[in-house]
């Protein structure tokens, strides 16, 4: 792509980019010429990601726990200073432990809500404040993409806290879209279906795949492609939307025969 590519040269912060979806998003953006700041929990994870991403372009790393406001503020300030600004944010850090509802502890609930919902709020607010200030000096379009989940509307056993946290992310996304529109900040969410992850069991992977119209579970690169679609297509009239990336799972029930037979 050339320098007219909407992604080329833009400055992007990606949270939770040590592995998985965040890492794939960072790599895809680097390959399109973006300048990337990656975040993860620990310095080790961040350094590992920076080393792996360095062959693809300009990348710097920042350790911070997205639950902790002072760490988030420091990360955003450093990333903005180092890059000279932040044009795009991909708020991706999140966890998805299984805890059956009847046995779920308050600690388990709080941990998921703190990282997935409050963490998204803290990161988005810290970045959006800086984007809004920058908007007073130019006419640029800036963008925030949150990574939610199909679980915001499609409940999953063992995931009451997770589903609630992702519904919160979606409504946070939509509200930010309304409030940040005057600053030309577009805010959308990508809602992945099941995506390959080292924690997935073979049994679950097999059982899930039979219900996916496209016949496979997703890979992190599928989510990176959707993020690039939002950030890199010049589609600057899309805001407040949720883009499902799930191989067709949420289109409807799949795998049943026709209800009245072929001849009806
Ligand atoms: N894998 C899936 O099937 C799937 C489906 C739907 C949505 N998602 C969402 O996509 C996002 C990424 O998922 P993934 O599959 O890449 O997971 P992952 O576990 O492979 O990667 C998540 C990264 O976030 C980091 N992280 C966790 N807590 C953090 C914190 N407090 N502060 C900073 N970083 C933190 C982890 O260290 C890890 O590197 C999550 O928000 C997840 O909920 C994943």
PDB file of C-alpha atoms and ligand atoms in Angstrom:
ATOM      1  CA  UNK A   1       0.000   0.000   0.000  1.00  0.00           C
ATOM      2  CA  UNK A   2       1.060   3.592  -0.593  1.00  0.00           C
ATOM      3  CA  UNK A   3       1.246   6.679   1.572  1.00  0.00           C
ATOM      4  CA  UNK A   4      -2.401   7.421   0.617  1.00  0.00           C
ATOM      5  CA  UNK A   5      -3.446   4.283   2.521  1.00  0.00           C
ATOM      6  CA  UNK A   6      -5.554   5.523   5.507  1.00  0.00           C
ATOM      7  CA  UNK A   7      -3.429   3.326   7.808  1.00  0.00           C
ATOM      8  CA  UNK A   8       0.025   4.220   6.477  1.00  0.00           C
ATOM      9  CA  UNK A   9       1.998   6.318   8.988  1.00  0.00           C
ATOM     10  CA  UNK A  10      -0.903   6.454  11.469  1.00  0.00           C
ATOM     11  CA  UNK A  11      -0.067   6.013  15.151  1.00  0.00           C
ATOM     12  CA  UNK A  12      -1.896   3.143  16.870  1.00  0.00           C
ATOM     13  CA  UNK A  13      -2.087   1.840  20.443  1.00  0.00           C
ATOM     14  CA  UNK A  14      -3.156  -1.822  20.780  1.00  0.00           C
ATOM     15  CA  UNK A  15      -3.837  -3.190  24.285  1.00  0.00           C
ATOM     16  CA  UNK A  16      -3.394  -6.842  25.241  1.00  0.00           C
ATOM     17  CA  UNK A  17      -1.127  -7.330  22.231  1.00  0.00           C
ATOM     18  CA  UNK A  18       1.279  -9.841  23.791  1.00  0.00           C
ATOM     19  CA  UNK A  19      -0.372 -12.717  21.933  1.00  0.00           C
ATOM     20  CA  UNK A  20      -3.535 -13.798  20.133  1.00  0.00           C
ATOM     21  CA  UNK A  21      -5.873 -11.260  18.567  1.00  0.00           C
ATOM     22  CA  UNK A  22      -4.036  -8.138  19.767  1.00  0.00           C
ATOM     23  CA  UNK A  23      -0.740  -9.431  18.415  1.00  0.00           C
ATOM     24  CA  UNK A  24      -2.312 -10.262  15.026  1.00  0.00           C
ATOM     25  CA  UNK A  25      -3.910  -6.793  14.868  1.00  0.00           C
ATOM     26  CA  UNK A  26      -0.567  -5.121  15.638  1.00  0.00           C
ATOM     27  CA  UNK A  27       1.203  -7.182  12.991  1.00  0.00           C
ATOM     28  CA  UNK A  28      -1.431  -6.517  10.303  1.00  0.00           C
ATOM     29  CA  UNK A  29      -1.289  -2.774  11.003  1.00  0.00           C
ATOM     30  CA  UNK A  30       2.517  -2.764  10.920  1.00  0.00           C
ATOM     31  CA  UNK A  31       2.446  -4.527   7.564  1.00  0.00           C
ATOM     32  CA  UNK A  32       0.271  -1.682   6.255  1.00  0.00           C
ATOM     33  CA  UNK A  33       2.829   0.887   7.422  1.00  0.00           C
ATOM     34  CA  UNK A  34       1.267   2.008  10.713  1.00  0.00           C
ATOM     35  CA  UNK A  35       3.426   2.951  13.698  1.00  0.00           C
ATOM     36  CA  UNK A  36       2.454   0.791  16.637  1.00  0.00           C
ATOM     37  CA  UNK A  37       2.517   0.953  20.437  1.00  0.00           C
ATOM     38  CA  UNK A  38       1.752  -2.408  22.006  1.00  0.00           C
ATOM     39  CA  UNK A  39       0.582  -2.945  25.575  1.00  0.00           C
ATOM     40  CA  UNK A  40       0.341  -6.017  27.771  1.00  0.00           C
ATOM     41  CA  UNK A  41       0.383  -6.837  31.468  1.00  0.00           C
ATOM     42  CA  UNK A  42       4.064  -7.523  32.053  1.00  0.00           C
ATOM     43  CA  UNK A  43       7.335  -6.191  30.673  1.00  0.00           C
ATOM     44  CA  UNK A  44       8.277  -9.734  29.612  1.00  0.00           C
ATOM     45  CA  UNK A  45       5.147 -10.149  27.506  1.00  0.00           C
ATOM     46  CA  UNK A  46       5.562  -6.710  25.994  1.00  0.00           C
ATOM     47  CA  UNK A  47       9.225  -7.282  25.149  1.00  0.00           C
ATOM     48  CA  UNK A  48       8.421 -10.654  23.607  1.00  0.00           C
ATOM     49  CA  UNK A  49       5.818  -9.026  21.358  1.00  0.00           C
ATOM     50  CA  UNK A  50       8.079  -6.116  20.423  1.00  0.00           C
ATOM     51  CA  UNK A  51      10.882  -8.508  19.445  1.00  0.00           C
ATOM     52  CA  UNK A  52       8.510 -10.601  17.322  1.00  0.00           C
ATOM     53  CA  UNK A  53       6.927  -7.555  15.655  1.00  0.00           C
ATOM     54  CA  UNK A  54      10.086  -5.508  15.043  1.00  0.00           C
ATOM     55  CA  UNK A  55      10.820  -7.128  11.630  1.00  0.00           C
ATOM     56  CA  UNK A  56       7.496  -5.767  10.333  1.00  0.00           C
ATOM     57  CA  UNK A  57       7.910  -2.083  11.202  1.00  0.00           C
ATOM     58  CA  UNK A  58       8.168   0.583  13.886  1.00  0.00           C
ATOM     59  CA  UNK A  59       6.919  -0.775  17.212  1.00  0.00           C
ATOM     60  CA  UNK A  60       7.322   0.217  20.858  1.00  0.00           C
ATOM     61  CA  UNK A  61       6.013  -1.485  24.005  1.00  0.00           C
ATOM     62  CA  UNK A  62       4.348  -0.396  27.258  1.00  0.00           C
ATOM     63  CA  UNK A  63       3.523  -2.600  30.226  1.00  0.00           C
ATOM     64  CA  UNK A  64       0.352  -1.650  32.102  1.00  0.00           C
ATOM     65  CA  UNK A  65      -2.573  -3.342  33.793  1.00  0.00           C
ATOM     66  CA  UNK A  66      -5.659  -1.875  32.121  1.00  0.00           C
ATOM     67  CA  UNK A  67      -7.535  -2.112  35.445  1.00  0.00           C
ATOM     68  CA  UNK A  68      -5.257   0.453  37.111  1.00  0.00           C
ATOM     69  CA  UNK A  69      -5.899   4.084  36.216  1.00  0.00           C
ATOM     70  CA  UNK A  70      -2.382   5.398  37.093  1.00  0.00           C
ATOM     71  CA  UNK A  71      -0.762   2.686  34.957  1.00  0.00           C
ATOM     72  CA  UNK A  72      -3.147   3.413  32.086  1.00  0.00           C
ATOM     73  CA  UNK A  73      -2.495   7.167  32.297  1.00  0.00           C
ATOM     74  CA  UNK A  74       1.263   6.629  32.307  1.00  0.00           C
ATOM     75  CA  UNK A  75       1.077   4.209  29.362  1.00  0.00           C
ATOM     76  CA  UNK A  76      -1.059   6.528  27.236  1.00  0.00           C
ATOM     77  CA  UNK A  77       1.089   9.553  28.054  1.00  0.00           C
ATOM     78  CA  UNK A  78       4.307   7.734  27.159  1.00  0.00           C
ATOM     79  CA  UNK A  79       2.868   6.227  23.979  1.00  0.00           C
ATOM     80  CA  UNK A  80       1.549   9.622  22.859  1.00  0.00           C
ATOM     81  CA  UNK A  81       4.885  11.312  23.551  1.00  0.00           C
ATOM     82  CA  UNK A  82       6.912   8.594  21.836  1.00  0.00           C
ATOM     83  CA  UNK A  83       4.676   8.407  18.740  1.00  0.00           C
ATOM     84  CA  UNK A  84       3.885  12.129  18.630  1.00  0.00           C
ATOM     85  CA  UNK A  85       0.129  11.419  18.959  1.00  0.00           C
ATOM     86  CA  UNK A  86      -2.404   8.579  18.831  1.00  0.00           C
ATOM     87  CA  UNK A  87      -4.658   8.329  15.767  1.00  0.00           C
ATOM     88  CA  UNK A  88      -6.218   4.920  16.391  1.00  0.00           C
ATOM     89  CA  UNK A  89      -6.837   2.839  19.506  1.00  0.00           C
ATOM     90  CA  UNK A  90      -7.614  -0.878  19.466  1.00  0.00           C
ATOM     91  CA  UNK A  91      -8.859  -1.723  22.972  1.00  0.00           C
ATOM     92  CA  UNK A  92      -8.444  -5.485  23.007  1.00  0.00           C
ATOM     93  CA  UNK A  93      -7.143  -6.643  26.426  1.00  0.00           C
ATOM     94  CA  UNK A  94      -9.564  -9.088  27.978  1.00  0.00           C
ATOM     95  CA  UNK A  95      -9.960 -12.432  29.741  1.00  0.00           C
ATOM     96  CA  UNK A  96     -12.515 -15.242  29.379  1.00  0.00           C
ATOM     97  CA  UNK A  97     -12.381 -17.712  32.288  1.00  0.00           C
ATOM     98  CA  UNK A  98     -15.146 -20.307  32.778  1.00  0.00           C
ATOM     99  CA  UNK A  99     -17.054 -20.133  36.077  1.00  0.00           C
ATOM    100  CA  UNK A 100     -20.472 -21.813  36.467  1.00  0.00           C
ATOM    101  CA  UNK A 101     -23.029 -19.273  37.675  1.00  0.00           C
ATOM    102  CA  UNK A 102     -24.109 -21.065  40.882  1.00  0.00           C
ATOM    103  CA  UNK A 103     -20.488 -21.354  42.041  1.00  0.00           C
ATOM    104  CA  UNK A 104     -19.235 -17.995  40.760  1.00  0.00           C
ATOM    105  CA  UNK A 105     -17.412 -16.023  43.470  1.00  0.00           C
ATOM    106  CA  UNK A 106     -17.551 -12.278  43.853  1.00  0.00           C
ATOM    107  CA  UNK A 107     -13.795 -12.199  43.141  1.00  0.00           C
ATOM    108  CA  UNK A 108     -14.251 -14.058  39.831  1.00  0.00           C
ATOM    109  CA  UNK A 109     -17.059 -11.651  38.818  1.00  0.00           C
ATOM    110  CA  UNK A 110     -15.027  -8.569  39.786  1.00  0.00           C
ATOM    111  CA  UNK A 111     -11.889  -9.732  37.967  1.00  0.00           C
ATOM    112  CA  UNK A 112     -13.688 -10.202  34.640  1.00  0.00           C
ATOM    113  CA  UNK A 113     -15.679  -6.985  34.934  1.00  0.00           C
ATOM    114  CA  UNK A 114     -12.581  -5.051  36.025  1.00  0.00           C
ATOM    115  CA  UNK A 115     -10.400  -6.152  33.120  1.00  0.00           C
ATOM    116  CA  UNK A 116     -12.987  -6.371  30.337  1.00  0.00           C
ATOM    117  CA  UNK A 117     -15.417  -3.552  31.162  1.00  0.00           C
ATOM    118  CA  UNK A 118     -13.598  -1.101  33.462  1.00  0.00           C
ATOM    119  CA  UNK A 119     -10.282  -1.653  31.667  1.00  0.00           C
ATOM    120  CA  UNK A 120     -11.895  -0.777  28.339  1.00  0.00           C
ATOM    121  CA  UNK A 121     -13.423   2.343  29.908  1.00  0.00           C
ATOM    122  CA  UNK A 122     -10.137   3.509  31.457  1.00  0.00           C
ATOM    123  CA  UNK A 123      -8.089   2.996  28.283  1.00  0.00           C
ATOM    124  CA  UNK A 124     -10.702   4.499  25.964  1.00  0.00           C
ATOM    125  CA  UNK A 125     -11.245   7.536  28.193  1.00  0.00           C
ATOM    126  CA  UNK A 126      -7.522   8.261  28.590  1.00  0.00           C
ATOM    127  CA  UNK A 127      -6.937   8.024  24.827  1.00  0.00           C
ATOM    128  CA  UNK A 128     -10.165   9.805  23.837  1.00  0.00           C
ATOM    129  CA  UNK A 129      -9.319  12.820  26.013  1.00  0.00           C
ATOM    130  CA  UNK A 130      -6.058  13.210  24.098  1.00  0.00           C
ATOM    131  CA  UNK A 131      -7.749  12.610  20.743  1.00  0.00           C
ATOM    132  CA  UNK A 132     -10.385  15.238  21.571  1.00  0.00           C
ATOM    133  CA  UNK A 133      -7.679  17.758  22.482  1.00  0.00           C
ATOM    134  CA  UNK A 134      -5.834  17.009  19.226  1.00  0.00           C
ATOM    135  CA  UNK A 135      -9.061  17.443  17.244  1.00  0.00           C
ATOM    136  CA  UNK A 136      -9.085  21.145  18.141  1.00  0.00           C
ATOM    137  CA  UNK A 137      -5.934  21.589  16.031  1.00  0.00           C
ATOM    138  CA  UNK A 138      -6.762  19.649  12.837  1.00  0.00           C
ATOM    139  CA  UNK A 139      -9.569  18.060  10.819  1.00  0.00           C
ATOM    140  CA  UNK A 140      -8.304  14.445  11.029  1.00  0.00           C
ATOM    141  CA  UNK A 141     -10.573  11.451  11.536  1.00  0.00           C
ATOM    142  CA  UNK A 142      -9.484   9.392  14.550  1.00  0.00           C
ATOM    143  CA  UNK A 143     -10.829   5.984  15.485  1.00  0.00           C
ATOM    144  CA  UNK A 144     -11.377   3.729  18.461  1.00  0.00           C
ATOM    145  CA  UNK A 145     -12.117   0.029  17.943  1.00  0.00           C
ATOM    146  CA  UNK A 146     -13.119  -2.062  20.942  1.00  0.00           C
ATOM    147  CA  UNK A 147     -12.915  -5.849  20.834  1.00  0.00           C
ATOM    148  CA  UNK A 148     -16.128  -7.172  22.352  1.00  0.00           C
ATOM    149  CA  UNK A 149     -17.483 -10.664  21.588  1.00  0.00           C
ATOM    150  CA  UNK A 150     -20.517 -12.373  20.108  1.00  0.00           C
ATOM    151  CA  UNK A 151     -21.200 -13.171  23.775  1.00  0.00           C
ATOM    152  CA  UNK A 152     -22.588  -9.650  24.223  1.00  0.00           C
ATOM    153  CA  UNK A 153     -25.857 -11.008  22.812  1.00  0.00           C
ATOM    154  CA  UNK A 154     -25.380 -14.773  22.539  1.00  0.00           C
ATOM    155  CA  UNK A 155     -25.069 -16.231  26.045  1.00  0.00           C
ATOM    156  CA  UNK A 156     -22.496 -18.919  26.797  1.00  0.00           C
ATOM    157  CA  UNK A 157     -22.593 -21.464  29.647  1.00  0.00           C
ATOM    158  CA  UNK A 158     -20.005 -20.665  32.338  1.00  0.00           C
ATOM    159  CA  UNK A 159     -19.703 -17.050  31.223  1.00  0.00           C
ATOM    160  CA  UNK A 160     -22.258 -14.894  33.066  1.00  0.00           C
ATOM    161  CA  UNK A 161     -19.509 -12.418  34.027  1.00  0.00           C
ATOM    162  CA  UNK A 162     -17.950 -12.499  30.553  1.00  0.00           C
ATOM    163  CA  UNK A 163     -21.240 -12.023  28.687  1.00  0.00           C
ATOM    164  CA  UNK A 164     -22.189  -9.139  31.003  1.00  0.00           C
ATOM    165  CA  UNK A 165     -18.754  -7.532  30.571  1.00  0.00           C
ATOM    166  CA  UNK A 166     -18.953  -7.693  26.775  1.00  0.00           C
ATOM    167  CA  UNK A 167     -22.499  -6.274  26.743  1.00  0.00           C
ATOM    168  CA  UNK A 168     -21.009  -3.420  28.791  1.00  0.00           C
ATOM    169  CA  UNK A 169     -18.243  -2.973  26.213  1.00  0.00           C
ATOM    170  CA  UNK A 170     -20.797  -2.744  23.403  1.00  0.00           C
ATOM    171  CA  UNK A 171     -22.933  -0.127  25.168  1.00  0.00           C
ATOM    172  CA  UNK A 172     -19.805   1.795  26.166  1.00  0.00           C
ATOM    173  CA  UNK A 173     -18.784   1.727  22.491  1.00  0.00           C
ATOM    174  CA  UNK A 174     -22.145   3.059  21.317  1.00  0.00           C
ATOM    175  CA  UNK A 175     -22.232   5.807  23.952  1.00  0.00           C
ATOM    176  CA  UNK A 176     -18.685   6.871  23.103  1.00  0.00           C
ATOM    177  CA  UNK A 177     -19.688   6.999  19.433  1.00  0.00           C
ATOM    178  CA  UNK A 178     -22.369   9.565  20.296  1.00  0.00           C
ATOM    179  CA  UNK A 179     -20.243  11.662  22.641  1.00  0.00           C
ATOM    180  CA  UNK A 180     -17.047  11.636  20.577  1.00  0.00           C
ATOM    181  CA  UNK A 181     -18.635  12.297  17.171  1.00  0.00           C
ATOM    182  CA  UNK A 182     -18.198  16.096  17.537  1.00  0.00           C
ATOM    183  CA  UNK A 183     -14.444  15.462  17.711  1.00  0.00           C
ATOM    184  CA  UNK A 184     -14.512  13.318  14.519  1.00  0.00           C
ATOM    185  CA  UNK A 185     -13.623  10.247  16.560  1.00  0.00           C
ATOM    186  CA  UNK A 186     -15.298   7.127  15.142  1.00  0.00           C
ATOM    187  CA  UNK A 187     -15.995   4.383  17.685  1.00  0.00           C
ATOM    188  CA  UNK A 188     -16.913   0.857  16.627  1.00  0.00           C
ATOM    189  CA  UNK A 189     -16.638  -2.644  18.061  1.00  0.00           C
ATOM    190  CA  UNK A 190     -15.496  -5.885  16.492  1.00  0.00           C
ATOM    191  CA  UNK A 191     -17.339  -8.864  18.020  1.00  0.00           C
ATOM    192  CA  UNK A 192     -15.376 -12.064  17.394  1.00  0.00           C
ATOM    193  CA  UNK A 193     -16.920 -15.506  17.424  1.00  0.00           C
ATOM    194  CA  UNK A 194     -14.787 -18.381  18.666  1.00  0.00           C
ATOM    195  CA  UNK A 195     -11.150 -17.698  17.771  1.00  0.00           C
ATOM    196  CA  UNK A 196      -8.209 -20.081  18.087  1.00  0.00           C
ATOM    197  CA  UNK A 197      -6.536 -19.749  21.472  1.00  0.00           C
ATOM    198  CA  UNK A 198      -4.079 -22.002  23.357  1.00  0.00           C
ATOM    199  CA  UNK A 199      -6.632 -22.416  26.180  1.00  0.00           C
ATOM    200  CA  UNK A 200      -9.276 -24.066  23.905  1.00  0.00           C
ATOM    201  CA  UNK A 201      -9.928 -27.774  24.461  1.00  0.00           C
ATOM    202  CA  UNK A 202     -10.201 -30.105  21.452  1.00  0.00           C
ATOM    203  CA  UNK A 203     -13.657 -31.250  22.611  1.00  0.00           C
ATOM    204  CA  UNK A 204     -15.030 -27.719  22.637  1.00  0.00           C
ATOM    205  CA  UNK A 205     -13.373 -26.855  19.318  1.00  0.00           C
ATOM    206  CA  UNK A 206     -14.956 -29.931  17.652  1.00  0.00           C
ATOM    207  CA  UNK A 207     -18.410 -29.380  19.173  1.00  0.00           C
ATOM    208  CA  UNK A 208     -18.417 -25.697  18.239  1.00  0.00           C
ATOM    209  CA  UNK A 209     -17.228 -26.171  14.664  1.00  0.00           C
ATOM    210  CA  UNK A 210     -20.314 -28.178  13.663  1.00  0.00           C
ATOM    211  CA  UNK A 211     -22.432 -25.065  14.308  1.00  0.00           C
ATOM    212  CA  UNK A 212     -20.317 -22.682  12.227  1.00  0.00           C
ATOM    213  CA  UNK A 213     -21.706 -22.087   8.711  1.00  0.00           C
ATOM    214  CA  UNK A 214     -18.213 -21.402   7.327  1.00  0.00           C
ATOM    215  CA  UNK A 215     -17.074 -24.737   8.770  1.00  0.00           C
ATOM    216  CA  UNK A 216     -14.151 -23.600  10.904  1.00  0.00           C
ATOM    217  CA  UNK A 217     -13.456 -21.576  13.987  1.00  0.00           C
ATOM    218  CA  UNK A 218     -11.705 -18.274  13.451  1.00  0.00           C
ATOM    219  CA  UNK A 219      -8.046 -17.319  13.679  1.00  0.00           C
ATOM    220  CA  UNK A 220      -6.666 -14.056  15.089  1.00  0.00           C
ATOM    221  CA  UNK A 221      -5.927 -12.882  11.530  1.00  0.00           C
ATOM    222  CA  UNK A 222      -9.692 -12.931  10.802  1.00  0.00           C
ATOM    223  CA  UNK A 223     -10.178 -10.319  13.529  1.00  0.00           C
ATOM    224  CA  UNK A 224      -7.190  -8.302  12.352  1.00  0.00           C
ATOM    225  CA  UNK A 225      -8.770  -8.198   8.873  1.00  0.00           C
ATOM    226  CA  UNK A 226     -11.989  -6.769  10.339  1.00  0.00           C
ATOM    227  CA  UNK A 227     -10.080  -4.129  12.313  1.00  0.00           C
ATOM    228  CA  UNK A 228      -8.251  -3.160   9.111  1.00  0.00           C
ATOM    229  CA  UNK A 229     -11.597  -2.963   7.322  1.00  0.00           C
ATOM    230  CA  UNK A 230     -12.666  -0.303   9.836  1.00  0.00           C
ATOM    231  CA  UNK A 231      -9.376   1.572  10.104  1.00  0.00           C
ATOM    232  CA  UNK A 232      -8.033   1.149   6.606  1.00  0.00           C
ATOM    233  CA  UNK A 233     -10.879   1.473   4.147  1.00  0.00           C
ATOM    234  CA  UNK A 234     -11.680   5.172   4.372  1.00  0.00           C
ATOM    235  CA  UNK A 235     -15.242   4.275   5.441  1.00  0.00           C
ATOM    236  CA  UNK A 236     -15.505   7.372   7.588  1.00  0.00           C
ATOM    237  CA  UNK A 237     -19.307   7.435   8.025  1.00  0.00           C
ATOM    238  CA  UNK A 238     -19.427   4.268  10.151  1.00  0.00           C
ATOM    239  CA  UNK A 239     -19.630   4.821  13.909  1.00  0.00           C
ATOM    240  CA  UNK A 240     -21.376   3.177  16.864  1.00  0.00           C
ATOM    241  CA  UNK A 241     -21.563  -0.182  15.069  1.00  0.00           C
ATOM    242  CA  UNK A 242     -20.759  -3.738  16.076  1.00  0.00           C
ATOM    243  CA  UNK A 243     -19.158  -5.876  13.370  1.00  0.00           C
ATOM    244  CA  UNK A 244     -19.667  -9.591  14.016  1.00  0.00           C
ATOM    245  CA  UNK A 245     -16.781 -11.760  12.804  1.00  0.00           C
ATOM    246  CA  UNK A 246     -17.962 -15.291  13.522  1.00  0.00           C
ATOM    247  CA  UNK A 247     -18.219 -17.372  10.346  1.00  0.00           C
ATOM    248  CA  UNK A 248     -21.984 -16.835  10.295  1.00  0.00           C
ATOM    249  CA  UNK A 249     -22.769 -18.229  13.761  1.00  0.00           C
ATOM    250  CA  UNK A 250     -25.020 -15.352  14.824  1.00  0.00           C
ATOM    251  CA  UNK A 251     -26.863 -15.237  11.478  1.00  0.00           C
ATOM    252  CA  UNK A 252     -29.240 -17.933  12.748  1.00  0.00           C
ATOM    253  CA  UNK A 253     -29.476 -21.590  13.780  1.00  0.00           C
ATOM    254  CA  UNK A 254     -27.239 -23.731  11.609  1.00  0.00           C
ATOM    255  CA  UNK A 255     -27.175 -27.488  11.077  1.00  0.00           C
ATOM    256  CA  UNK A 256     -30.918 -28.242  11.353  1.00  0.00           C
ATOM    257  CA  UNK A 257     -32.825 -29.878   8.470  1.00  0.00           C
ATOM    258  CA  UNK A 258     -35.556 -27.863   6.684  1.00  0.00           C
ATOM    259  CA  UNK A 259     -38.568 -27.655   8.995  1.00  0.00           C
ATOM    260  CA  UNK A 260     -41.196 -29.089   6.562  1.00  0.00           C
ATOM    261  CA  UNK A 261     -39.017 -31.247   4.334  1.00  0.00           C
ATOM    262  CA  UNK A 262     -37.861 -30.619   0.743  1.00  0.00           C
ATOM    263  CA  UNK A 263     -41.319 -30.881  -0.993  1.00  0.00           C
ATOM    264  CA  UNK A 264     -43.443 -28.587   1.199  1.00  0.00           C
TER     265      UNK A 264
HETATM  266  N1  LIG B   1     -10.403 -16.009  21.600  1.00  0.00           N
HETATM  267  C1  LIG B   1     -11.727 -15.900  21.415  1.00  0.00           C
HETATM  268  O1  LIG B   1     -12.429 -16.888  21.072  1.00  0.00           O
HETATM  269  C2  LIG B   1     -12.410 -14.587  21.608  1.00  0.00           C
HETATM  270  C3  LIG B   1     -13.768 -14.499  21.214  1.00  0.00           C
HETATM  271  C4  LIG B   1     -14.431 -13.291  21.410  1.00  0.00           C
HETATM  272  C5  LIG B   1     -13.768 -12.198  21.952  1.00  0.00           C
HETATM  273  N2  LIG B   1     -12.458 -12.312  22.323  1.00  0.00           N
HETATM  274  C6  LIG B   1     -11.839 -11.129  22.907  1.00  0.00           C
HETATM  275  O2  LIG B   1     -10.679 -10.789  22.187  1.00  0.00           O
HETATM  276  C7  LIG B   1      -9.720 -10.202  23.069  1.00  0.00           C
HETATM  277  C8  LIG B   1      -8.382 -10.918  22.918  1.00  0.00           C
HETATM  278  O3  LIG B   1      -8.590 -12.301  23.079  1.00  0.00           O
HETATM  279  P1  LIG B   1      -7.452 -13.391  22.744  1.00  0.00           P
HETATM  280  O4  LIG B   1      -8.133 -14.618  22.271  1.00  0.00           O
HETATM  281  O5  LIG B   1      -6.382 -12.780  21.912  1.00  0.00           O
HETATM  282  O6  LIG B   1      -6.921 -13.653  24.236  1.00  0.00           O
HETATM  283  P2  LIG B   1      -5.429 -13.953  24.767  1.00  0.00           P
HETATM  284  O7  LIG B   1      -5.580 -14.442  26.162  1.00  0.00           O
HETATM  285  O8  LIG B   1      -4.718 -14.826  23.791  1.00  0.00           O
HETATM  286  O9  LIG B   1      -4.739 -12.511  24.760  1.00  0.00           O
HETATM  287  C9  LIG B   1      -5.172 -11.484  25.612  1.00  0.00           C
HETATM  288  C10 LIG B   1      -3.991 -10.659  26.041  1.00  0.00           C
HETATM  289  O10 LIG B   1      -4.479  -9.649  26.943  1.00  0.00           O
HETATM  290  C11 LIG B   1      -3.541  -9.536  28.012  1.00  0.00           C
HETATM  291  N3  LIG B   1      -4.188  -9.032  29.228  1.00  0.00           N
HETATM  292  C12 LIG B   1      -4.990  -9.720  30.101  1.00  0.00           C
HETATM  293  N4  LIG B   1      -5.311  -8.942  31.145  1.00  0.00           N
HETATM  294  C13 LIG B   1      -4.707  -7.745  30.953  1.00  0.00           C
HETATM  295  C14 LIG B   1      -4.673  -6.540  31.691  1.00  0.00           C
HETATM  296  N5  LIG B   1      -5.311  -6.438  32.866  1.00  0.00           N
HETATM  297  N6  LIG B   1      -3.964  -5.495  31.206  1.00  0.00           N
HETATM  298  C15 LIG B   1      -3.290  -5.610  30.018  1.00  0.00           C
HETATM  299  N7  LIG B   1      -3.297  -6.733  29.268  1.00  0.00           N
HETATM  300  C16 LIG B   1      -3.999  -7.789  29.729  1.00  0.00           C
HETATM  301  C17 LIG B   1      -3.027 -10.953  28.215  1.00  0.00           C
HETATM  302  O11 LIG B   1      -1.778 -10.937  28.922  1.00  0.00           O
HETATM  303  C18 LIG B   1      -2.925 -11.476  26.787  1.00  0.00           C
HETATM  304  O12 LIG B   1      -1.655 -11.242  26.208  1.00  0.00           O
HETATM  305  C19 LIG B   1     -10.318 -10.288  24.476  1.00  0.00           C
HETATM  306  O13 LIG B   1     -10.940  -9.074  24.807  1.00  0.00           O
HETATM  307  C20 LIG B   1     -11.366 -11.383  24.325  1.00  0.00           C
HETATM  308  O14 LIG B   1     -12.409 -11.279  25.253  1.00  0.00           O
HETATM  309  C21 LIG B   1     -11.767 -13.476  22.161  1.00  0.00           C
END
